[in-house]
Coordinates of C-alpha atoms in Angstrom, one line a residue:
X1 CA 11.9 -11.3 20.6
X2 CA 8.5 -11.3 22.3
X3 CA 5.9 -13.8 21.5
X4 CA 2.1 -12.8 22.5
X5 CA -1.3 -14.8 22.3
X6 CA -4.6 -13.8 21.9
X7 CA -7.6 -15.7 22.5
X8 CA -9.9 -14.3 19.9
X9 CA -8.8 -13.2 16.3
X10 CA -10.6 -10.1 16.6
X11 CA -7.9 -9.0 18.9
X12 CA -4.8 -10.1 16.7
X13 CA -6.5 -8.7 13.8
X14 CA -7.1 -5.5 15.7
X15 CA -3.6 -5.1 17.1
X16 CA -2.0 -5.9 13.6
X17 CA -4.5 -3.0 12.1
X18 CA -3.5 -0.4 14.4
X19 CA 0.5 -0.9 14.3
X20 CA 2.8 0.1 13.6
X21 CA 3.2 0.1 17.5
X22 CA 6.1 1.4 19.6
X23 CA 7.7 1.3 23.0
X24 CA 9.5 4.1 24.4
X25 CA 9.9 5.6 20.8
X26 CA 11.2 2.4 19.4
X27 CA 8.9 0.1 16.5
X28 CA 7.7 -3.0 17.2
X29 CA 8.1 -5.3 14.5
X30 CA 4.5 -7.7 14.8
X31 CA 4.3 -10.7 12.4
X32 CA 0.9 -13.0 12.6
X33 CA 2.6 -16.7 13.1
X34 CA 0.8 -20.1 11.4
X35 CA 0.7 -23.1 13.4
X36 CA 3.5 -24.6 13.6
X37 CA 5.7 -22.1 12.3
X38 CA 9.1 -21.3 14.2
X39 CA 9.1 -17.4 15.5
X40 CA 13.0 -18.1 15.1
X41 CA 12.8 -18.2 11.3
X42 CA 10.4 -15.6 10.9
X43 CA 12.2 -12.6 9.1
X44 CA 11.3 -8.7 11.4
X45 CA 12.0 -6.8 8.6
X46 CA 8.3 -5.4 7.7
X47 CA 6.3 -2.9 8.8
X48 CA 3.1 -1.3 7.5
X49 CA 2.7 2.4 7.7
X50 CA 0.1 5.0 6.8
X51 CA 1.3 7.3 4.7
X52 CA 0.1 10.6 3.2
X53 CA 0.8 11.4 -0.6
X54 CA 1.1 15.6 -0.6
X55 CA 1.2 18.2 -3.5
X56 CA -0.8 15.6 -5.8
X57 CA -1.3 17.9 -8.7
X58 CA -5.6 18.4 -9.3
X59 CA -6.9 15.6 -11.6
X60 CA -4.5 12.6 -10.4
X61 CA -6.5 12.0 -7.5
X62 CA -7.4 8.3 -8.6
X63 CA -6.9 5.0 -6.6
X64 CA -4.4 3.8 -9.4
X65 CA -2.7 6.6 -8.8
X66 CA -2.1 6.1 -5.1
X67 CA -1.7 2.1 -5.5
X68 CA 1.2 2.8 -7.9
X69 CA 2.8 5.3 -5.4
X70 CA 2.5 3.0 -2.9
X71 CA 4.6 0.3 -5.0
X72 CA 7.2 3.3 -5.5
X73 CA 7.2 3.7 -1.4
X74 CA 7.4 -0.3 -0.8
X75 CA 4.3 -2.8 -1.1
X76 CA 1.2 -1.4 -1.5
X77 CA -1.7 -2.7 0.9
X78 CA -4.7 -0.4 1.1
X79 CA -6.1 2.9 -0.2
X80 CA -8.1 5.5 2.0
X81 CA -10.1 7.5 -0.1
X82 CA -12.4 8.9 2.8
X83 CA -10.4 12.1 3.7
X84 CA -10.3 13.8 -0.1
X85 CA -12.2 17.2 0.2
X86 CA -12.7 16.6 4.1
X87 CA -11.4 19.8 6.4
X88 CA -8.8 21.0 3.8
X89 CA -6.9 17.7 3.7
X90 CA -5.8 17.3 0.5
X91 CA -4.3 14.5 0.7
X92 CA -4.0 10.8 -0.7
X93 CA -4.0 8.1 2.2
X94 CA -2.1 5.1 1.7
X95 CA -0.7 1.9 3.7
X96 CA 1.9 0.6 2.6
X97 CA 4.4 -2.4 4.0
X98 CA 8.1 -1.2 4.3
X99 CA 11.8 -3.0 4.9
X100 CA 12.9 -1.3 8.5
X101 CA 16.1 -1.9 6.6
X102 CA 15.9 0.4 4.1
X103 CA 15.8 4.4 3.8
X104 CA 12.3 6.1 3.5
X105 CA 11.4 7.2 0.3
X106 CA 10.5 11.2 0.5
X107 CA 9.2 12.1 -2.9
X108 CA 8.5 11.0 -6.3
X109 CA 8.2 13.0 -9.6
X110 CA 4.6 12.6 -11.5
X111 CA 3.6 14.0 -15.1
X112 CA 0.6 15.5 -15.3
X113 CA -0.6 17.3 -18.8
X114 CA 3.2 17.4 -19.8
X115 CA 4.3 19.2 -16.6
X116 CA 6.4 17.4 -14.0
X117 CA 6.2 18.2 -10.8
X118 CA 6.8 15.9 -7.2
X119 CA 4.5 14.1 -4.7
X120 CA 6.0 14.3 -0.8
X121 CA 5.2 11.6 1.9
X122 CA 4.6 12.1 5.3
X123 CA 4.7 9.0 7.3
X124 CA 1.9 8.3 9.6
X125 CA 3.1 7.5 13.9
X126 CA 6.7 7.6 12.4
X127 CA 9.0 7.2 15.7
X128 CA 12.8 6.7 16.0
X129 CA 14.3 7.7 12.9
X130 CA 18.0 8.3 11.7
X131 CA 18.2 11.5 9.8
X132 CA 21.2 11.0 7.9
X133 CA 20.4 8.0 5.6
X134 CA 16.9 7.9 6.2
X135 CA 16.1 4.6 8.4
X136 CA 13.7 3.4 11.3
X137 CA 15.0 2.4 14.8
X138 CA 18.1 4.1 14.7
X139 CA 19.6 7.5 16.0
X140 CA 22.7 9.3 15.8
X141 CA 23.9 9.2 19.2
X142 CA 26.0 5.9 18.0
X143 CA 26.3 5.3 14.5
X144 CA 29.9 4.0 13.5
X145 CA 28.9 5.1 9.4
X146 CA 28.4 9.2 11.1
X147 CA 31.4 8.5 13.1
X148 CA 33.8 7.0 9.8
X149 CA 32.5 9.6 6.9
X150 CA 32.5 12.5 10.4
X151 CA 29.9 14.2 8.3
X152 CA 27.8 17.1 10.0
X153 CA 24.0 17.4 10.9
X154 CA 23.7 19.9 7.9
X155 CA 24.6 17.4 5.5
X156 CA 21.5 15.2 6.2
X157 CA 19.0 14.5 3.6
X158 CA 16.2 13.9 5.8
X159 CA 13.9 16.1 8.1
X160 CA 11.3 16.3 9.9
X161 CA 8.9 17.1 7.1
X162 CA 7.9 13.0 6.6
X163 CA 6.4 12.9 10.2
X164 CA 2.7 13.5 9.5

């Protein structure tokens, strides 16, 4: 654990903005401390992402849209709207916070006019990432879960279609 200060809020604010933020391929995990609050009880488990909501079917291009879908993903923080129609990206833009500890969600099914069909996210700077359940800040050159259940490379669920 690191513990940086800044001497104007513009800067935190600007560094907490623009994360997430890595070194040599590995996240930083950057929480804002109060005064007086001990950075040994402050629980690294949250990070905010950008993430891109592909194969939205025409019509459900709406803010509520991509605010529920950014629930589904984690904890929904902000919507980008300014990128719809702009240089073929058709695209929504979401940021969302999300538990380093859990797996990455990769799609979820939508209904539009009575025909299902899925939405895929592609996560935004997305660095170190275990392939075979899906979390941050891990690899498979040690994993004592790959090692136990000896499964192969072909048996992992996820690629590298969520890197943006």
């Amino acid at each position: 654990m690191y513990l940086f200060q800044f001497f104007h809020n513009m800067d935190i604010e600007s560094v907490l903005k623009g994360s997430p933020w890595t070194f040599n391929n590995h996240l930083l995990i950057l929480c804002k401390l109060e005064r007086g609050e001990d950075p040994l009880k402050v629980p690294l488990i949250f990070i905010p992402f950008w993430v891109q909501i592909h194969d939205v079917p025409i019509g459900l291009f709406y803010e509520n849209l991509a605010i529920q879908l950014g629930n589904f993903i984690r904890a929904f923080l902000e919507y980008d709207g300014s990128n719809l129609g702009k240089e073929n990206r058709n695209y929504m833009m979401v940021r969302v916070k999300i538990d380093v500890r859990k797996p990455l969600k990769r799609k979820k099914q939508v209904m539009c006019c009575g025909v299902c069909s899925y939405v895929k996210f592609k996560y935004e700077r997305l660095s170190l990432f275990y392939f075979y359940y899906g979390r941050l800040g891990h690899n498979d050159y040690f994993c004592e879960i790959k090692m136990m259940l000896g499964v192969d490379i072909a048996e992992m669920g996820w690629d590298l279609s969520l890197r943006a």
